[in-house]
CSV table of C-alpha atoms in Angstrom, one decimal:
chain,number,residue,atom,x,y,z
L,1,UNK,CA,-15.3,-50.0,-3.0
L,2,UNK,CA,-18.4,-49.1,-4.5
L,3,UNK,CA,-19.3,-46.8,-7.5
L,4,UNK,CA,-19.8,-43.6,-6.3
L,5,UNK,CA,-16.8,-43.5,-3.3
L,6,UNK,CA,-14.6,-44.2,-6.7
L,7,UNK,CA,-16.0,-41.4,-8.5
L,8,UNK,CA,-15.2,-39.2,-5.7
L,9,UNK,CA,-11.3,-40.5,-5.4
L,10,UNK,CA,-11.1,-39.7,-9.1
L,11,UNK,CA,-12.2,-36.5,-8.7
L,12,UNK,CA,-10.1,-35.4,-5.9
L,13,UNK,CA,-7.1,-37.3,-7.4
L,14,UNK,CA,-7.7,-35.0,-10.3
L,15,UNK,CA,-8.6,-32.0,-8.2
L,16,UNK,CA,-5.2,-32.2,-6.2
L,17,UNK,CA,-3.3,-32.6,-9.7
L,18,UNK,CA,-4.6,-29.4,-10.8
L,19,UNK,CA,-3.8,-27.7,-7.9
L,20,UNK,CA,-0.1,-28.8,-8.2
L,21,UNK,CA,0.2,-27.9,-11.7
L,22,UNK,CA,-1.9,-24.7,-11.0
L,23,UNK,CA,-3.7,-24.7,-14.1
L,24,UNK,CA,-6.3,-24.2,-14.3
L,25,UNK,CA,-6.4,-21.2,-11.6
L,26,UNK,CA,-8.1,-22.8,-8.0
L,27,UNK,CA,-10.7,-21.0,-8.0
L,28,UNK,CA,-11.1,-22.7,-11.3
L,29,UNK,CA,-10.9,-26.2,-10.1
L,30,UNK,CA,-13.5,-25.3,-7.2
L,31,UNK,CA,-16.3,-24.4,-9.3
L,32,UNK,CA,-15.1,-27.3,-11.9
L,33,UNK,CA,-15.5,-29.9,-9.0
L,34,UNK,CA,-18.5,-28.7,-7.9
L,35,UNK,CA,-20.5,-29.1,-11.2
L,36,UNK,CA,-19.3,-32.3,-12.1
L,37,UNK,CA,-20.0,-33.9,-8.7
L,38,UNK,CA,-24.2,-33.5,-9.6
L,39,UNK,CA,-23.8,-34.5,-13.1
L,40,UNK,CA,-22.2,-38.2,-11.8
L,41,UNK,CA,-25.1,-38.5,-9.5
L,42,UNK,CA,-23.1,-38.8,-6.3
L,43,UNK,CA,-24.8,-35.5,-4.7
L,44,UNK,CA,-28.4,-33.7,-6.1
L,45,UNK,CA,-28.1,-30.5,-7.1
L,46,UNK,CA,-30.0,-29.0,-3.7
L,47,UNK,CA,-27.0,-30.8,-1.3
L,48,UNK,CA,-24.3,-29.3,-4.1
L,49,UNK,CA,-25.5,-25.9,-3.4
L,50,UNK,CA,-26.5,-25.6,0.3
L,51,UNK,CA,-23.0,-24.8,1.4
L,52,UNK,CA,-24.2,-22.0,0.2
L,53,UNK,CA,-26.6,-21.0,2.0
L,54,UNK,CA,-24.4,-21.9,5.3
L,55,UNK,CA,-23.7,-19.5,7.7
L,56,UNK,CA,-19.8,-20.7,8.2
L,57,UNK,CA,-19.3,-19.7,4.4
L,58,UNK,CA,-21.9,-16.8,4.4
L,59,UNK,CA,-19.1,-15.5,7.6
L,60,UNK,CA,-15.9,-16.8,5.9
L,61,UNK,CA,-16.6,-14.6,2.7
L,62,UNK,CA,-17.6,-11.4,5.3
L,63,UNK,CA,-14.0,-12.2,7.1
L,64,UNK,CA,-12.3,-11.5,3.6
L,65,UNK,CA,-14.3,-8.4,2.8
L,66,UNK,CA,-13.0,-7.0,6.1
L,67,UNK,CA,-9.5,-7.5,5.1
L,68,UNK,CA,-10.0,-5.6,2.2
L,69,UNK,CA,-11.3,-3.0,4.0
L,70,UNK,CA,-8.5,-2.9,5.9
L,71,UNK,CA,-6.3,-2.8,3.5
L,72,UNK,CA,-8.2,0.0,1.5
L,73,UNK,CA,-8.9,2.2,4.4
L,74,UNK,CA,-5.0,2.4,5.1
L,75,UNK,CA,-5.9,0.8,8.8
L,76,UNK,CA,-3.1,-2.0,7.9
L,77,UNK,CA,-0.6,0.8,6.7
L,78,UNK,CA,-1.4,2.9,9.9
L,79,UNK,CA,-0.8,0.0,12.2
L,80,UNK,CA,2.7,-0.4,10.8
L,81,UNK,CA,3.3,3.3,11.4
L,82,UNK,CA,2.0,2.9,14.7
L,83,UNK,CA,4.1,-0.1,15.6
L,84,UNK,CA,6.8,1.6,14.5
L,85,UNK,CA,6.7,5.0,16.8
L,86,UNK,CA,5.8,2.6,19.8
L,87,UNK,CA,8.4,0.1,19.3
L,88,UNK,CA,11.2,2.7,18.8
L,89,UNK,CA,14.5,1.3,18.5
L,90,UNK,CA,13.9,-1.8,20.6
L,91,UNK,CA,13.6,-5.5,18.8
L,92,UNK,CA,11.9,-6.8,21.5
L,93,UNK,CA,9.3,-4.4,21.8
L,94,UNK,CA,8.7,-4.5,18.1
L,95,UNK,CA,8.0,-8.6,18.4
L,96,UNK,CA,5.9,-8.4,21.0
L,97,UNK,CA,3.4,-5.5,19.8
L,98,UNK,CA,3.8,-7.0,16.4
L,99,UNK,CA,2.5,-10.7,17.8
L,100,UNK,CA,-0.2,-9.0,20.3
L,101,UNK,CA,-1.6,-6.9,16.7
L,102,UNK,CA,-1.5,-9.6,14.3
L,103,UNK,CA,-3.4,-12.1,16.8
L,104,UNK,CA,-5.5,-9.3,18.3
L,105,UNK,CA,-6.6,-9.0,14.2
L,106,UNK,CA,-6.7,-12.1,13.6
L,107,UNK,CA,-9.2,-12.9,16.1
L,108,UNK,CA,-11.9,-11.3,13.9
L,109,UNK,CA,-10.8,-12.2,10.4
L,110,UNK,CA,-8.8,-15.4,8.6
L,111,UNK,CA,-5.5,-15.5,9.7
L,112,UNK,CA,-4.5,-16.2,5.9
L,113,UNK,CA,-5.9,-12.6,5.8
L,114,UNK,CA,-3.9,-11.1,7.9
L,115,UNK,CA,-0.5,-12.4,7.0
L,116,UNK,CA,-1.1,-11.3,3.5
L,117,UNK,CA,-1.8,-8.3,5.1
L,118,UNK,CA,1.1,-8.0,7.0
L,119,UNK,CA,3.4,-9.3,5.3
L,120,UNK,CA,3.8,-5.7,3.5
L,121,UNK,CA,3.7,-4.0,6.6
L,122,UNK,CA,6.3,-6.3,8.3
L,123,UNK,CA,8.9,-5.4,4.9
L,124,UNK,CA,8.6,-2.2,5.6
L,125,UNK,CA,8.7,-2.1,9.3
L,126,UNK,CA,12.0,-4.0,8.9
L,127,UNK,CA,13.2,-1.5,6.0
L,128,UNK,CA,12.6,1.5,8.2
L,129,UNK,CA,14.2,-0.3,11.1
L,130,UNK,CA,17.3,-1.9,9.8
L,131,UNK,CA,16.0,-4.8,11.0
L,132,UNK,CA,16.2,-8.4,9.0
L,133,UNK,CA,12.8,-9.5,7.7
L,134,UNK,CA,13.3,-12.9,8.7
L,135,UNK,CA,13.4,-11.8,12.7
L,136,UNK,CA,9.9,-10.5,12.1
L,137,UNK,CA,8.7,-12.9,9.2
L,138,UNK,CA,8.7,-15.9,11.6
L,139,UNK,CA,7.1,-13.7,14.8
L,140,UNK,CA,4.3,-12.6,12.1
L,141,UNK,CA,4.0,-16.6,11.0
L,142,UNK,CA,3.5,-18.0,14.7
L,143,UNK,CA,1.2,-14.9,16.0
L,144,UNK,CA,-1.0,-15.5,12.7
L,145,UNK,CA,-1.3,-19.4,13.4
L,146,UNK,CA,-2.1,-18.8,17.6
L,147,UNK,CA,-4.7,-15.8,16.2
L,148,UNK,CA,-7.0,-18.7,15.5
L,149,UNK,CA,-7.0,-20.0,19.1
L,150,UNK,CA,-8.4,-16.9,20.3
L,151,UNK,CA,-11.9,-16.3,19.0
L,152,UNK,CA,-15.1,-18.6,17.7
L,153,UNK,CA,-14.4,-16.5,14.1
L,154,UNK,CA,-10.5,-16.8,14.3
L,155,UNK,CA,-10.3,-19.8,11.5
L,156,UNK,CA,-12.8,-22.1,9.4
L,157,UNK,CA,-12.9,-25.2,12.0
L,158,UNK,CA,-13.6,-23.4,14.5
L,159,UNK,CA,-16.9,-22.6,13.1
L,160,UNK,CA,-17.2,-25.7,11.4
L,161,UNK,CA,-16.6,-27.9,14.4
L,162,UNK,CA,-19.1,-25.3,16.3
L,163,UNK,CA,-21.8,-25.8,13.4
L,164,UNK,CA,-21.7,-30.0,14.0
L,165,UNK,CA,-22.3,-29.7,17.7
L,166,UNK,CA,-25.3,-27.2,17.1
L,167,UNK,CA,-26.6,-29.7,14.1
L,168,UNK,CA,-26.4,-32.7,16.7
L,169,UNK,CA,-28.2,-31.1,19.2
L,170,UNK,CA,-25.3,-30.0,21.4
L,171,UNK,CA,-24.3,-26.2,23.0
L,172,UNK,CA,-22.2,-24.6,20.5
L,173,UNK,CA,-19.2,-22.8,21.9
L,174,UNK,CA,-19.6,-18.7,22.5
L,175,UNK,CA,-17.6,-16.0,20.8
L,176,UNK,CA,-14.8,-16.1,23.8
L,177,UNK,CA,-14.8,-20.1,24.6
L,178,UNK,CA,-11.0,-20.4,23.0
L,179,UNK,CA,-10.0,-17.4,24.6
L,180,UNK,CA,-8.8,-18.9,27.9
L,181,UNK,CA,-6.6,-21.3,25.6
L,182,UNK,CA,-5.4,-18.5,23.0
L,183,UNK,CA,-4.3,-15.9,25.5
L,184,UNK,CA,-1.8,-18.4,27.4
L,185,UNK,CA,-0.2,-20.0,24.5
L,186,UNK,CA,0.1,-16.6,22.9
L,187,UNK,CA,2.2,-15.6,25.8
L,188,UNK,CA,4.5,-18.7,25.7
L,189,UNK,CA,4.7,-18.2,21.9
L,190,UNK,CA,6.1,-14.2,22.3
L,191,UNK,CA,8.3,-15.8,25.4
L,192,UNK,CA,9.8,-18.6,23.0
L,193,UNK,CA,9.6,-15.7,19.5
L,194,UNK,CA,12.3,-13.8,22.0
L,195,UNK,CA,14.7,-16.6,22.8
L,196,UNK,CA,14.5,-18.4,19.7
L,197,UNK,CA,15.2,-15.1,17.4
L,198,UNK,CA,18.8,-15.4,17.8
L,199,UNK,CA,18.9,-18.1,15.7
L,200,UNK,CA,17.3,-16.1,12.8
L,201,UNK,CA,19.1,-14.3,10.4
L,202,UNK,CA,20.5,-11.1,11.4
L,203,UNK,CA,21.8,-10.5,8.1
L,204,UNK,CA,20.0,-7.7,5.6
L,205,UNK,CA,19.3,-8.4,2.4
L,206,UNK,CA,21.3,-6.7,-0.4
L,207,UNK,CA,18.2,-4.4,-1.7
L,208,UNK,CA,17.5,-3.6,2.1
L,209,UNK,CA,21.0,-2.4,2.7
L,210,UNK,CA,21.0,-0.7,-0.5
L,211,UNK,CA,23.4,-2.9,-1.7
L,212,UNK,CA,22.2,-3.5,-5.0
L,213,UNK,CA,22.3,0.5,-5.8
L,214,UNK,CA,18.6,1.6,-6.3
L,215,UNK,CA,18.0,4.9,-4.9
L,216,UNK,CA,15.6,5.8,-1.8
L,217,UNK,CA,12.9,8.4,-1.8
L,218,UNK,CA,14.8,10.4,0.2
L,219,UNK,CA,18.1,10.3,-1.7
L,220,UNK,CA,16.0,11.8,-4.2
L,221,UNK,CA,15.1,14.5,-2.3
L,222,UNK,CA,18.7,15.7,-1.6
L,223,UNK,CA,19.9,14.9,-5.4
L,224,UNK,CA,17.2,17.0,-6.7
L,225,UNK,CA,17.0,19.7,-3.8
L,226,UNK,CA,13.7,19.4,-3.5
L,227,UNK,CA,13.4,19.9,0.8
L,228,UNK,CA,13.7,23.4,0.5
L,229,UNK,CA,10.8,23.6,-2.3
L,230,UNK,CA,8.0,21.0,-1.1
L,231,UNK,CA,5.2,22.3,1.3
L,232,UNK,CA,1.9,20.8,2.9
L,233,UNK,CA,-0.4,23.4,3.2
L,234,UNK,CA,-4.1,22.8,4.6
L,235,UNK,CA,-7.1,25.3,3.4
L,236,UNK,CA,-8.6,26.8,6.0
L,237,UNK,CA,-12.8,27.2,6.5
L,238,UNK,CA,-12.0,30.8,5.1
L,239,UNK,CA,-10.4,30.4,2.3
L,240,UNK,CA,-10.6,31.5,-1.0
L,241,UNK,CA,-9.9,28.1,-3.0
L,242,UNK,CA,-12.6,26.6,-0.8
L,243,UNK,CA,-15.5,25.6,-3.4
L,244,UNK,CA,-13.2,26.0,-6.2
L,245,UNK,CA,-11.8,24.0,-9.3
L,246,UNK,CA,-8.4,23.8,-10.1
L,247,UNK,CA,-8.8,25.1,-13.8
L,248,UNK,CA,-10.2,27.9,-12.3
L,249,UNK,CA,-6.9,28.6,-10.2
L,250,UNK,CA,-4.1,28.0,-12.7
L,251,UNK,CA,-1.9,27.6,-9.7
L,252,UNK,CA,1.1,27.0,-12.0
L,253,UNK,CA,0.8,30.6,-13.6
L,254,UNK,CA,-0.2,32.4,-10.6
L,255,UNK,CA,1.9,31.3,-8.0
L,256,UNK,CA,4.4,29.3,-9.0
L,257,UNK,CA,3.3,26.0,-7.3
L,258,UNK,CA,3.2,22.8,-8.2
L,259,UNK,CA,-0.1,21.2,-7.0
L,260,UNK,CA,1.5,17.3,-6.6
L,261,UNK,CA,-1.3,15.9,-4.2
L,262,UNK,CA,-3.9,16.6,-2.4
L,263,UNK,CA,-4.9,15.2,1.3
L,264,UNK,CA,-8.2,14.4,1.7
L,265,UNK,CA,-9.9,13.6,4.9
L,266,UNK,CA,-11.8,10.1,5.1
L,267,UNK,CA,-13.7,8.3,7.6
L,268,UNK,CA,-10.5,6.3,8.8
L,269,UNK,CA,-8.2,7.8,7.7
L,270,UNK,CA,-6.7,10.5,5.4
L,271,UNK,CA,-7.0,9.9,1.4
L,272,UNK,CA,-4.4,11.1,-1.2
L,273,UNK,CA,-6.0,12.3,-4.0
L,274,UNK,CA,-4.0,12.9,-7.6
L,275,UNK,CA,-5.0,16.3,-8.8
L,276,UNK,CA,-6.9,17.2,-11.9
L,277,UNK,CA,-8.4,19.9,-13.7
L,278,UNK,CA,-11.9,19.2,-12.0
L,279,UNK,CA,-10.8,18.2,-9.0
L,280,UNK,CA,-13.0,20.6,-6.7
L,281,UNK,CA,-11.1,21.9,-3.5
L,282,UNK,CA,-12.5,21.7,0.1
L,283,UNK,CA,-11.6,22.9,3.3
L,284,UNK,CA,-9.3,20.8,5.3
L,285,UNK,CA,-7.7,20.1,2.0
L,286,UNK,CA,-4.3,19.8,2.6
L,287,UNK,CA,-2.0,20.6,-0.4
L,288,UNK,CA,1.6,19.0,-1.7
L,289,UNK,CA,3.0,22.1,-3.3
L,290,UNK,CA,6.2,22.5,-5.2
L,291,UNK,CA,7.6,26.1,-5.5
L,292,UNK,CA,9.5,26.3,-8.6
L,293,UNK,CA,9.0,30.0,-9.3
L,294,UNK,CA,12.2,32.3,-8.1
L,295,UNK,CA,9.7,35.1,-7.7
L,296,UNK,CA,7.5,33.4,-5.3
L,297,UNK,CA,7.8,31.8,-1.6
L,298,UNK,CA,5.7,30.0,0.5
L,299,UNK,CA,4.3,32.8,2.9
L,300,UNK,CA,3.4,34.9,0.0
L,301,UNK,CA,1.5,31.8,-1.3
L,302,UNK,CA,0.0,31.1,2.5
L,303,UNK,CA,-1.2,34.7,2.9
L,304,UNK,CA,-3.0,35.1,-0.2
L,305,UNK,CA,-4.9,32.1,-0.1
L,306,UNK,CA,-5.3,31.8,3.7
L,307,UNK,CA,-3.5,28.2,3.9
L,308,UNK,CA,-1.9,26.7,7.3
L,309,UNK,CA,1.5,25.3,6.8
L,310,UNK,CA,1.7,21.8,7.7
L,311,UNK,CA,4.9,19.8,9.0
L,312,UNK,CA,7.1,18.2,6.2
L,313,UNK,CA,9.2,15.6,7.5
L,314,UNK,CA,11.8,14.0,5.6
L,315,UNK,CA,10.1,10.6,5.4
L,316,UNK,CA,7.0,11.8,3.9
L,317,UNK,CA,7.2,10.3,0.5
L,318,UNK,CA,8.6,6.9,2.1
L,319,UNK,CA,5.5,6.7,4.1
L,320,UNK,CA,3.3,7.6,1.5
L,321,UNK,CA,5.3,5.4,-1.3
L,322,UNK,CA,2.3,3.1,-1.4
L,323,UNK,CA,0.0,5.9,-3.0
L,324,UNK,CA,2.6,8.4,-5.0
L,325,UNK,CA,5.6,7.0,-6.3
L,326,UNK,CA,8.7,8.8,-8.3
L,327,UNK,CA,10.6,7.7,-10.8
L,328,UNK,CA,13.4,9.0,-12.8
L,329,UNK,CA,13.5,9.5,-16.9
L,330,UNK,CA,15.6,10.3,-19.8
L,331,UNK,CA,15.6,12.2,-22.4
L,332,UNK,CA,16.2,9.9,-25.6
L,333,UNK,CA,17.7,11.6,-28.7
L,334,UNK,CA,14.5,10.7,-30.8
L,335,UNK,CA,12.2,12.3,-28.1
L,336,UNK,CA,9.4,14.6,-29.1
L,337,UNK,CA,10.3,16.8,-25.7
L,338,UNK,CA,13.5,17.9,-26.9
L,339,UNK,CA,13.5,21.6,-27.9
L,340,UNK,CA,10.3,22.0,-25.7
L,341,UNK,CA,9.5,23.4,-22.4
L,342,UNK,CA,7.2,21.5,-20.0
L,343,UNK,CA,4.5,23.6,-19.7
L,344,UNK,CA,4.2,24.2,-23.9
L,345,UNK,CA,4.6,20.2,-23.9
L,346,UNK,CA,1.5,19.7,-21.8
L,347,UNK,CA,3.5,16.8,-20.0
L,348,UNK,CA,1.6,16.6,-16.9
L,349,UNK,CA,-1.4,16.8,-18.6
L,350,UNK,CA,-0.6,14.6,-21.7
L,351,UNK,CA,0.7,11.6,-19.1
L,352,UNK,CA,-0.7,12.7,-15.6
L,353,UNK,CA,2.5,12.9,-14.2
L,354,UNK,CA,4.7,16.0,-12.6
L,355,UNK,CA,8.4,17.0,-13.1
L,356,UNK,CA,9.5,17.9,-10.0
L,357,UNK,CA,13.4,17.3,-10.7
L,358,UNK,CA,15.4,18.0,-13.5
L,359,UNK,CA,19.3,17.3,-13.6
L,360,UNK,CA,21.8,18.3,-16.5
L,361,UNK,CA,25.4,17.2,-16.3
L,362,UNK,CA,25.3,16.0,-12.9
L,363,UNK,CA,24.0,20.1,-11.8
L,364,UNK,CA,20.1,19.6,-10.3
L,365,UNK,CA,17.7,23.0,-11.7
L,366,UNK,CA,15.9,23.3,-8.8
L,367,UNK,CA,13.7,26.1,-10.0
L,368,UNK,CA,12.0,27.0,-13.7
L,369,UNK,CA,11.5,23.9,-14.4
L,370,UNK,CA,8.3,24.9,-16.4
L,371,UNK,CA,9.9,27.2,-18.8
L,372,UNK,CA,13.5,25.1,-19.3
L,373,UNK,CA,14.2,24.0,-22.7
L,374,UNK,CA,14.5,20.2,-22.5
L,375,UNK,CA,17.8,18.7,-23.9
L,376,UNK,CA,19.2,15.3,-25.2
L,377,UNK,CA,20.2,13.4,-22.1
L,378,UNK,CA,18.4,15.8,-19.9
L,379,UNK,CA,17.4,13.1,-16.5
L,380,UNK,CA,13.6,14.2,-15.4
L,381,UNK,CA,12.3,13.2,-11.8
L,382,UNK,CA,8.6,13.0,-12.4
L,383,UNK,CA,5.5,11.9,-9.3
L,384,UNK,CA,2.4,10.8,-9.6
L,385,UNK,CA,0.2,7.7,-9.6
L,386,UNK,CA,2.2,4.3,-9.8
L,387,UNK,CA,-0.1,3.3,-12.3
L,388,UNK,CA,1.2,6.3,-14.5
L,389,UNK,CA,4.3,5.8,-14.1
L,390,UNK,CA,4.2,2.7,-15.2
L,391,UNK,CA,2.2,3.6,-18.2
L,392,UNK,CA,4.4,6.0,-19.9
L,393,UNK,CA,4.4,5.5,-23.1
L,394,UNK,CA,8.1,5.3,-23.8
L,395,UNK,CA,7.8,4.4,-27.5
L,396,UNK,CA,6.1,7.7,-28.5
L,397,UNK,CA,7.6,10.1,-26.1
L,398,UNK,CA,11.2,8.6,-26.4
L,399,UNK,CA,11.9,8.6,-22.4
L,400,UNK,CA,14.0,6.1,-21.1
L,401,UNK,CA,12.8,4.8,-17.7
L,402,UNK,CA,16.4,5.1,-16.1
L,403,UNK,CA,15.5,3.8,-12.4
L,404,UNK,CA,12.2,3.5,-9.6
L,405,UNK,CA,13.1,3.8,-5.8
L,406,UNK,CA,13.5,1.4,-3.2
L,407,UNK,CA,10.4,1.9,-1.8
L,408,UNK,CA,8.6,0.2,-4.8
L,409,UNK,CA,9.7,-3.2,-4.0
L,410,UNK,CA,6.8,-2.8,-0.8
């Protein structure tokens, strides 16, 4: 064994220890292995950093970018929904769409990408469903693995192996060459995901089955009786909040509503947007509104400001628990909001949050909430950005963060 192969066993003995003691981070150890390797003279400096300039990593890099984009864009959340509506209530439907998506994606991009993903998608596919995550978990795990069988970009080796028969002079494979191999074993591995799932658990676990006691969106809705007060309304081309700021509208004061969202139209897909004082309105806005004001309805609000009223379903907030989340607060005795009303507390502005829900001995207030004295003990259901919620200052305002749905553990 000469000098230099030991130096690089040492280094990758060391490498692989730092990777199972995960300190320091990978990433970490990467860039740590690649600058000692020049300075013990085994590799120049040029040969350390043409991977580089390679193609295969150049393309690797671009795969992960387009997961994020996925991700960012809400394509990955819309392909669960639209698993979902096309699976119905059939299992077997479910796996096989499932396995034909996941490997169809992971054609283009890593299949490491994709499961990670999925793997959200797949949770809450199997929440809405009542269906045990390990029956789709496994499906997800084999599609993901025969994704890179499919394409040239599918995984690293292909390119790599492609790359070594180019540099020796060889034809390289095209795009499609694995194809032919991909599509048939895909096949056999949805025939064998169907027989073999009846060994998988069947079983829920206990925070699926609600088991463990935390709340759903939706209970929420009914405990607060909040169906009968929530609206999507969509501004139309004429009007008049097109153009305009919210501090200009002082929706609160003039109509009664709640402004809890707003729906924004983007190039995939449709963006939720938390409201604020600049936030400038457009047309094709469509508007979460919560009517708290006796004195005011919906088609009062619709005809004044020209607004199209826009399907509510019941699983709204489920589906869009990923972007506005809920949680429920009490009133501690030391509290600062005790003795004061919402609206001369400035809470929504103070901790970009809404009350949507107030309950006092059990009884739900379902309208002026605004003007309500606040109380010891009073329980508050507020929305908003998960990021606020989770940044409540609890010290100062003296709320106790009593519970967060279900749908936070996606």
């Amino acid at each position: 064994m000469n000098a230099d192969l030991a130096i690089v066993l040492l280094l990758l003995v060391a490498a692989v220890a730092m990777f199972v003691l995960n300190k320091p981070r990978m990433d970490a150890v990467a860039l740590l292995m690649m600058v000692l390797l020049p300075f013990t003279g085994v590799v120049s400096m040029s040969e350390t950093l043409a991977g580089f300039s390679d193609s295969n990593i150049v393309l690797i890099a671009a795969l992960f970018v387009i997961g994020e984009g996925l991700v960012r864009t809400g394509v990955a959340q819309r392909l669960g929904d639209w698993l979902i509506a096309r699976a119905g209530s059939s299992e077997t439907r479910l796996i096989v769409l499932l396995m034909t998506t996941v490997s169809a994606l992971g054609a283009v991009m890593s299949s490491t990408g994709v499961v990670a993903i999925f793997i959200p998608v797949v949770l809450r596919i199997a929440q809405s469903t009542g269906t045990a995550p390990s029956r789709l978990m496994m499906p997800l795990s084999f599609a993901a693995l025969i994704s890179g069988m499919m394409t040239l970009v599918a995984t690293a080796p292909n390119l790599v192996v492609n790359s070594e028969l180019v540099r020796q002079g060889a034809d390289g494979f095209h795009f499609f060459s694995f194809t032919p191999f991909g599509a048939p074993l895909l096949v056999l591995g949805v025939l064998y995901m169907l027989f073999a799932r009846r060994w998988l658990s069947a079983e829920q676990p206990a925070s699926a089955t609600g088991a463990a006691g935390r709340p759903t969106l939706g209970e929420w809705i009914e405990r607060y009786q909040l169906a009968e007060r929530e609206y999507r309304l969509r501004i139309t081309a004429g009007s008049a909040l097109v153009g305009r700021r919210l501090e200009e509208l002082d929706l609160r004061t003039t109509s009664g509503a709640n402004l809890l969202a707003i729906e924004r139209g983007g190039r995939f897909s449709r963006e939720l947007i938390q409201p604020t004082a600049k936030t400038t309105l457009q047309a094709d806005d469509i508007l979460l509104v919560d009517l708290f004001a006796q004195e005011f309805d919906v088609e009062a609000l619709r005809q004044r400001f020209a607004l199209e009223k826009v399907p509510l379903t019941g699983d709204y907030f489920s589906d869009r628990s990923q972007d506005l989340g809920m949680a429920e607060v009490m009133l501690s005795a030391d509290s600062e909001l005790v003795g004061q009303t919402l609206l001369a507390a400035e809470f929504r502005s103070r901790h970009d949050l809404t009350v949507i829900g107030l309950r006092r001995g059990g009884v739900a207030h379902a309208r002026g909430l605004l003007e309500e004295t606040l109380r010891v003990g009073d329980t508050l259901l507020v929305i908003g950005a998960w990021k606020a919620i989770h940044t409540v200052p609890v010290e100062h305002t003296g709320l106790v963060m009593l519970d967060l749905p279900a749908e936070r553990d996606e």
